[in-house]
Coordinates of C-alpha atoms in Angstrom, one line a residue:
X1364 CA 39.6 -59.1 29.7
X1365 CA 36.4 -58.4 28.3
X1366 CA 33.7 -61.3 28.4
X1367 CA 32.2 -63.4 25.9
X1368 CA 29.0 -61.8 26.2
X1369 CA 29.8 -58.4 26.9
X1370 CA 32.0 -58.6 23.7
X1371 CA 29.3 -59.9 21.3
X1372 CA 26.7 -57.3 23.0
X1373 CA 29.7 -54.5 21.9
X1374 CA 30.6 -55.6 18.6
X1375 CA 27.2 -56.5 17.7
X1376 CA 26.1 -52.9 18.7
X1377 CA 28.9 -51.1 17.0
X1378 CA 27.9 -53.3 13.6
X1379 CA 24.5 -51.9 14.3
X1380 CA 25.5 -48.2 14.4
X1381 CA 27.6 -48.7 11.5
X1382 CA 24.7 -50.2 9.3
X1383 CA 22.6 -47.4 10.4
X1384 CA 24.9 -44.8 10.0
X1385 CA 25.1 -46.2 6.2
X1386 CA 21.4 -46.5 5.7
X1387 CA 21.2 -44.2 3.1
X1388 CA 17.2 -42.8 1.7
X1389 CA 16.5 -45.0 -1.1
X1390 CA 13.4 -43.4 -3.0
X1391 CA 10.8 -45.6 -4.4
X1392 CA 7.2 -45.6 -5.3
X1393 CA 4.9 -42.7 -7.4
X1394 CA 6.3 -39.5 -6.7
X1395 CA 4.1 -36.1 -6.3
X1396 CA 4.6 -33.0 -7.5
X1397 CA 2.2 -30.3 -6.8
X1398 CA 1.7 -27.1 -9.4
X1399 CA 0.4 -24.6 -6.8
X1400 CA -1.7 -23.0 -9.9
X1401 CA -4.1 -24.2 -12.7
X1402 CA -2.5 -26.0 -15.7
X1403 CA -0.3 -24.3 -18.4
X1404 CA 1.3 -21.8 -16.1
X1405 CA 5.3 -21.9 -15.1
X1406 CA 4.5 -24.3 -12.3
X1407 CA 2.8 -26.8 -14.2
X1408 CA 5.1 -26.4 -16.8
X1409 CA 7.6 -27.1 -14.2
X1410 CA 6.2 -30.2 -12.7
X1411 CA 5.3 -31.9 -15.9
X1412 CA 8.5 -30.7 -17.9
X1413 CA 10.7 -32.4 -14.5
X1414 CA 8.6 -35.1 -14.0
X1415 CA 9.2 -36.4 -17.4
X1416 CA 12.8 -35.7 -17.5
X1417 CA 13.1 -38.0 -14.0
X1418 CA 11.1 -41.0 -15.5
X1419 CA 13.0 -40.8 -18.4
X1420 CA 16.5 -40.9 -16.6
X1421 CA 15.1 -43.3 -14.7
X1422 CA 16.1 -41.0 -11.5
X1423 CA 12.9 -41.9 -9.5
X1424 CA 11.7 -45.2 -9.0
X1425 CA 8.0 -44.5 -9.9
X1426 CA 6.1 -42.3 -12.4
X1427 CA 5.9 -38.6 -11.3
X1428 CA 2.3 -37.2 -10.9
X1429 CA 1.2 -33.4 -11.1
X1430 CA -1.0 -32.5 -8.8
X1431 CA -2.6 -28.8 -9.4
X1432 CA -3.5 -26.9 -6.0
X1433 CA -4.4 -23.4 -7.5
X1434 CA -5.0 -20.2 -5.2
X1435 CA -3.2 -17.2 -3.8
X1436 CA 0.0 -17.3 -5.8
X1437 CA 1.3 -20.7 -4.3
X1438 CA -0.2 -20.1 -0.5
X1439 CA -2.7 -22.8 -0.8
X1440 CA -0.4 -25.1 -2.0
X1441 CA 2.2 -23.7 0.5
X1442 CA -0.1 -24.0 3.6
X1443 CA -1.0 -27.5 2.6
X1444 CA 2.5 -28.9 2.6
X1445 CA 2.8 -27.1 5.8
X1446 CA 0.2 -28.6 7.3
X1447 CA -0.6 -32.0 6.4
X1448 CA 2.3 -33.1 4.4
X1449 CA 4.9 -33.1 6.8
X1450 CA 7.3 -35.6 6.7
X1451 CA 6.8 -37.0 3.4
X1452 CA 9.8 -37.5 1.6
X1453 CA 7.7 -38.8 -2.0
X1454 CA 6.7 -34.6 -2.4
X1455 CA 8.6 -31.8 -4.2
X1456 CA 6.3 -28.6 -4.9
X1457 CA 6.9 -26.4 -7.7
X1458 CA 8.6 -22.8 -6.8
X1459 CA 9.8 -19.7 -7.8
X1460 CA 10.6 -16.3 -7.2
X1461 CA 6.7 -15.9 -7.4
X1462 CA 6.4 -18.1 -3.8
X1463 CA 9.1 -15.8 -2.2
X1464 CA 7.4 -13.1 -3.4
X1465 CA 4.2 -14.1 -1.9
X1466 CA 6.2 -14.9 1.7
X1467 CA 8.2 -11.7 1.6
X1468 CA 4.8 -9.8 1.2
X1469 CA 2.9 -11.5 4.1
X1470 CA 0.6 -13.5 1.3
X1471 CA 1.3 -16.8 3.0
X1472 CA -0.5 -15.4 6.7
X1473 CA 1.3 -17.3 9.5
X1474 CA 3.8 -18.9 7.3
X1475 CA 7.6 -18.4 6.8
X1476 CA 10.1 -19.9 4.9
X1477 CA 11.7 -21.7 7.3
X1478 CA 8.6 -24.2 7.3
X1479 CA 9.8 -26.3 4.4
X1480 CA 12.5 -27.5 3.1
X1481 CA 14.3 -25.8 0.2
X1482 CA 16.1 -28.0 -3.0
X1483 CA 17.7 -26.4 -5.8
X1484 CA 16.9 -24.3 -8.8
X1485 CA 16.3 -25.6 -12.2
X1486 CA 17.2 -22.9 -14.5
X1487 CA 15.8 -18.3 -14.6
X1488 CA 13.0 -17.8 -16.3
X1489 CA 12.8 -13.8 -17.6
X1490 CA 10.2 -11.7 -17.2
X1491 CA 8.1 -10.3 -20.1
X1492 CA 5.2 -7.7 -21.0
X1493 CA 3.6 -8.7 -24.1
X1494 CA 0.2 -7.6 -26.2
X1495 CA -2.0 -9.6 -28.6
X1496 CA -0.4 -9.8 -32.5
X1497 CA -3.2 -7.0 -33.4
X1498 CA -2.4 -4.6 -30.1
X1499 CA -1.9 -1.3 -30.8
X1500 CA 1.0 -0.8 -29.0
X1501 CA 4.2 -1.6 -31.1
X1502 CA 6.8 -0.9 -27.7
X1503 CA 7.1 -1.1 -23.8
X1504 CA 7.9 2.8 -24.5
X1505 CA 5.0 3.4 -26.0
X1506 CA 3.0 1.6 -23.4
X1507 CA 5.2 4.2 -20.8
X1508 CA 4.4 6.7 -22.5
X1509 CA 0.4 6.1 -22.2
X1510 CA 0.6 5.5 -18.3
X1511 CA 2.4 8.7 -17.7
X1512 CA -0.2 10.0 -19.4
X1513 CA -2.8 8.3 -17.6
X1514 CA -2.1 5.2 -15.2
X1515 CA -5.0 4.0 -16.4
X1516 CA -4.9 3.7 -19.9
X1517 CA -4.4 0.1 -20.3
X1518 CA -5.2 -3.0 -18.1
X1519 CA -3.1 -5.7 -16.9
X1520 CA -3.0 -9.9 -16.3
X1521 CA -1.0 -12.1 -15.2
X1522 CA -0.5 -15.7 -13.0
X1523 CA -0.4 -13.6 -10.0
X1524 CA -2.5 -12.4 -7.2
X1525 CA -2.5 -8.5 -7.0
X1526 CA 1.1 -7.4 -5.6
X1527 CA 2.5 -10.9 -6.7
X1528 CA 5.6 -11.6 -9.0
X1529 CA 4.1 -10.9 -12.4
X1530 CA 2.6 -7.8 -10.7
X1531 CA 5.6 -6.3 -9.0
X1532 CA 7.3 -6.7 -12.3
X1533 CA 5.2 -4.3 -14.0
X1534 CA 5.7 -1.9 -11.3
X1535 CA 9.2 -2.3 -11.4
X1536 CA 9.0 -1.0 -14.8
X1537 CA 6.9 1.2 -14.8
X1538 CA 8.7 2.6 -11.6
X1539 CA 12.3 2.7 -13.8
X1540 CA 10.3 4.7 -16.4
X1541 CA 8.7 7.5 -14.3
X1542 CA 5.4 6.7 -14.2
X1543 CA 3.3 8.4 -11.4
X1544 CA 0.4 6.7 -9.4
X1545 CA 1.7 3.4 -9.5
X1546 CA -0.7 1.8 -7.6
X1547 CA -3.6 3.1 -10.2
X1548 CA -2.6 0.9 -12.5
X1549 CA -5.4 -2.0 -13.4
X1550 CA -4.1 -5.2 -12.8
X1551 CA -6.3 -8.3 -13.1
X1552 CA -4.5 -11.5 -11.2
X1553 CA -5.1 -14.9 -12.2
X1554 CA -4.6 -18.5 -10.3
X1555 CA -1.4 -19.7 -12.9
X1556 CA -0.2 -18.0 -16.3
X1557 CA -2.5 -19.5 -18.6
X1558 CA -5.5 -18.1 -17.6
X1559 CA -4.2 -14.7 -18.1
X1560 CA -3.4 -15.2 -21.5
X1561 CA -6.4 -16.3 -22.4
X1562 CA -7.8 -13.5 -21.1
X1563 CA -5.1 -11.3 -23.5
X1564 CA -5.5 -12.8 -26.4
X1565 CA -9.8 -12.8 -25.8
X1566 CA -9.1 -8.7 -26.0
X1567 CA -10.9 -8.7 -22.2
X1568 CA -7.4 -7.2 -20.9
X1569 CA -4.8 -5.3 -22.7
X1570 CA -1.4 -6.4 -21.9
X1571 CA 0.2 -9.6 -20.8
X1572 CA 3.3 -9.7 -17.8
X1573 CA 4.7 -13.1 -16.9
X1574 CA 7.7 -15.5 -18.1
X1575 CA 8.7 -16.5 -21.2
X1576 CA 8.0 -20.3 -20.7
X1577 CA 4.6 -19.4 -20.1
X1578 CA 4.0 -17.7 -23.7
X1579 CA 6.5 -19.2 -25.5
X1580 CA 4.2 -21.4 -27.8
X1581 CA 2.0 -18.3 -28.5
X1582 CA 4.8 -16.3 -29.7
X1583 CA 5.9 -18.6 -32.0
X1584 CA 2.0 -19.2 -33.2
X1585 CA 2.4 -15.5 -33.4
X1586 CA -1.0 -14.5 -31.3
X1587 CA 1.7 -12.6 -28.4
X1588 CA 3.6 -10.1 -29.6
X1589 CA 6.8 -9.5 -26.9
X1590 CA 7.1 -5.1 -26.3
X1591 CA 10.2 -6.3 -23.7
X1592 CA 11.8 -9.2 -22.1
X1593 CA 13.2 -8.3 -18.3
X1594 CA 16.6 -9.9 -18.8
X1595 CA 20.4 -8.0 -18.6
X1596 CA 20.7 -8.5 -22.9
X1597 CA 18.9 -10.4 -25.4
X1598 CA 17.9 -13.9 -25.1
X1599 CA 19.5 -16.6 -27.1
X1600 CA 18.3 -18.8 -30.0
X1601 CA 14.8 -18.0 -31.4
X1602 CA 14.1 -15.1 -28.9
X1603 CA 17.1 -13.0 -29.8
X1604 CA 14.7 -10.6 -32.1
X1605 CA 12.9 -9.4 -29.3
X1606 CA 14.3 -6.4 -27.3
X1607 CA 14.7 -6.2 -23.7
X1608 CA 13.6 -3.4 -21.6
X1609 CA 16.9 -2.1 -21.1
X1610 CA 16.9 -1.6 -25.0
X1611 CA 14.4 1.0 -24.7
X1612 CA 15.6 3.2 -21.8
X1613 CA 13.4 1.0 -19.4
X1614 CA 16.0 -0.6 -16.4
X1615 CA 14.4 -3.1 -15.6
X1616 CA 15.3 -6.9 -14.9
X1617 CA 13.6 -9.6 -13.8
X1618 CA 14.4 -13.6 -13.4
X1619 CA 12.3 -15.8 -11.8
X1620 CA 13.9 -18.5 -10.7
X1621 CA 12.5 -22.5 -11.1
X1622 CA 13.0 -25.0 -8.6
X1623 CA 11.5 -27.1 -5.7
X1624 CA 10.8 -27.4 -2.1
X1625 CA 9.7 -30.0 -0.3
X1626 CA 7.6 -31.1 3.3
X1627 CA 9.2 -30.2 6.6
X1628 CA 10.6 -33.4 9.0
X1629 CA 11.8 -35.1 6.2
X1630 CA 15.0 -37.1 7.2
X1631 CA 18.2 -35.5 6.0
X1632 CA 19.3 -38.5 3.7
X1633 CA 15.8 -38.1 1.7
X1634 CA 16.6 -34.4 1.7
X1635 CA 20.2 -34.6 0.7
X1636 CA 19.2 -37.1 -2.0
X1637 CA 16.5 -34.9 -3.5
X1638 CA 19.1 -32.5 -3.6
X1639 CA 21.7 -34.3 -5.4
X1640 CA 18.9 -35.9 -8.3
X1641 CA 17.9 -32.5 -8.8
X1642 CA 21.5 -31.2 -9.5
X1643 CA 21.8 -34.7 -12.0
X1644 CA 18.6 -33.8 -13.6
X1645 CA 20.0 -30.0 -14.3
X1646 CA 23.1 -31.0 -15.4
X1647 CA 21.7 -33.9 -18.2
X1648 CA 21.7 -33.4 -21.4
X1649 CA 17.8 -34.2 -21.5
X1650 CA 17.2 -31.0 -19.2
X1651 CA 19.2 -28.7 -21.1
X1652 CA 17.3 -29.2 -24.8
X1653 CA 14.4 -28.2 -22.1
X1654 CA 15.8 -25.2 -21.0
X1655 CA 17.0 -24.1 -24.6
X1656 CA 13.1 -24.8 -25.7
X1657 CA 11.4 -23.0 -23.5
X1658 CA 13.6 -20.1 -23.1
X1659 CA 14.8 -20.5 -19.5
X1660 CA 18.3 -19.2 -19.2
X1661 CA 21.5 -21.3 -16.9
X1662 CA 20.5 -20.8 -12.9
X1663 CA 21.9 -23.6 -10.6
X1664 CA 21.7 -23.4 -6.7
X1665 CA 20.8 -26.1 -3.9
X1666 CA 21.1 -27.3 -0.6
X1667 CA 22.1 -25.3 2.0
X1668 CA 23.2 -22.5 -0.3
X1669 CA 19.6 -22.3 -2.0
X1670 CA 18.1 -22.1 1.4
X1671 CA 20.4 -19.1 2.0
X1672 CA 19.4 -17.4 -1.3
X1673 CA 15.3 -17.9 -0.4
X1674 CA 15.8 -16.2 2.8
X1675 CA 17.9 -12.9 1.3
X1676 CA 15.7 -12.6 -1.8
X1677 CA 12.6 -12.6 0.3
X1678 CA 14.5 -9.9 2.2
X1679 CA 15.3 -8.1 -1.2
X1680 CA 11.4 -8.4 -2.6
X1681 CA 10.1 -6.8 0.8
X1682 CA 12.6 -4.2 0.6
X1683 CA 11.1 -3.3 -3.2
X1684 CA 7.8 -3.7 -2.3
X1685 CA 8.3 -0.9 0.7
X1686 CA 10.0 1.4 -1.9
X1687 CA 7.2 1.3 -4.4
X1688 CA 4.4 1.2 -1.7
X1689 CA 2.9 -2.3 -2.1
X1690 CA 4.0 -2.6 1.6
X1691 CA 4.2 -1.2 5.1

């Protein structure tokens, strides 16, 4: 027979491993949300375009703040979660094939992505090379056409460091359309999208390569002019009279993926909950009229399966960067 005592000591503990086991994260107060770039680039546009989408579903318990912590395509922001937000479950960080781009090429030095903790995906975001309204070049073809000529004959921008995303892109490209010399080819990297559009439209620069939600507004305004969009066929809605790459002989594709990652040390209710409000906010009708407006295209991974994706795509973007000699 078991004692009194001993009894209530038992049942009382097996209560208390049941309540704990239960304790689910419950997320409250102002949430952060670092842009790892200046504002109006794709990770801005990512943390303010979420952020408002969670208050307004009432999905976080506080207001979501944008925090912008520009420099080397994401690695500032990247090494600062690393090493002083750890364990902070109120953070999610903007992210896209740009910061595995940046990990797979050694940009992040000392950093891998096994260091934070990966979320989900909020939608592809296609590439495109585009020119000011009063460019001379009517065609990514005819923009070929000149670097075979001469790899220098025309200048690059875009939100990335040199041998970042919206770099590789270009090489990519060019690459699939025989160009020579690819690493002669001028390439001017900026700290977030906007900042090399400025510098495209200003005439300082003559060409444009980033992702459609970060020149969408100017191509309707009609100061960019798209030559190609990187996707497999045309894009739907208002961009489906501009031609992909593909179109003109050029086989190239490239989507960069949206989505989040968030601090290391985290507890895995806070990440499994991050998780699951990210899949809600993707599949609401409020994020998909934001999708549709900004010309990103139906992308959904998380959890565990997202984390598996990182790690082969950063596998995948070495693997390029080798073949085109941006790497060692």
């Amino acid at each position: 027979m078991i004692k009194p005592q001993l009894k209530t000591l038992i049942v009382g503990g097996l209560l208390w491993s049941a309540a704990s086991a239960s304790q689910a994260f419950e997320q409250s107060g102002k949430v952060d949300c670092i842009a790892p770039a200046n504002p109006g680039g794709g990770w801005d546009f990512t943390c303010r375009s979420v952020g408002r989408v969670l208050s307004d579903l009432e999905l976080v318990d506080g207001n979501v703040q944008t925090t912008n912590m520009p420099g080397a395509s994401g690695g500032v922001g990247f090494s600062h979660v690393v090493q002083k937000r750890a364990g902070q479950e109120n953070l999610i960080v903007a992210a896209s094939t740009v910061t595995t781009t940046g990990l797979a090429r050694g940009q992040f030095p000392g950093m891998d992505a096994s260091m934070v903790n990966w979320i989900g995906t909020l939608g592809a975001d296609y590439g495109v090379i585009a020119v000011a309204a009063d460019s001379p070049y009517q065609s990514l073809s005819d923009v070929m056409k000149a670097l075979k000529e001469n790899p220098r004959a025309l200048t690059f921008t875009g939100g990335t460091a040199t041998g970042g995303w919206d770099h590789l892109k270009l090489l990519m490209a060019a690459d699939a359309a025989g160009v020579d010399d690819l690493a002669r080819i001028p390439y001017l990297g900026y700290n977030g999208g906007g900042e090399a559009v400025t510098q495209t439209l200003g005439g300082h620069v003559d060409a444009f390569t980033g992702d459609i939600s970060e020149v969408i507004s100017f191509i309707e305004s009609g100061d960019l002019r798209p030559l190609a969009i990187l996707s497999e066929e045309r894009l739907p809605g208002k961009l489906h009279e501009w031609p992909t790459a593909r179109e003109q002989g050029i086989d190239t594709i490239a989507p960069n993926w949206r989505g989040f990652y968030m601090p290391a040390e985290v507890s895995d209710d806070a990440y499994d909950w991050w998780v699951d409000t990210i899949d809600t906010l993707y599949n609401s009708d409020e994020w998909k009229s934001v999708m549709t407006q900004n010309g990103l295209m139906p992308f959904e991974m998380h959890g565990e399966a997202f984390t598996t994706f990182v790690n082969d795509q950063i596998a995948q973007i070495d693997d390029i960067s080798r073949q085109i000699g941006l790497s060692q």
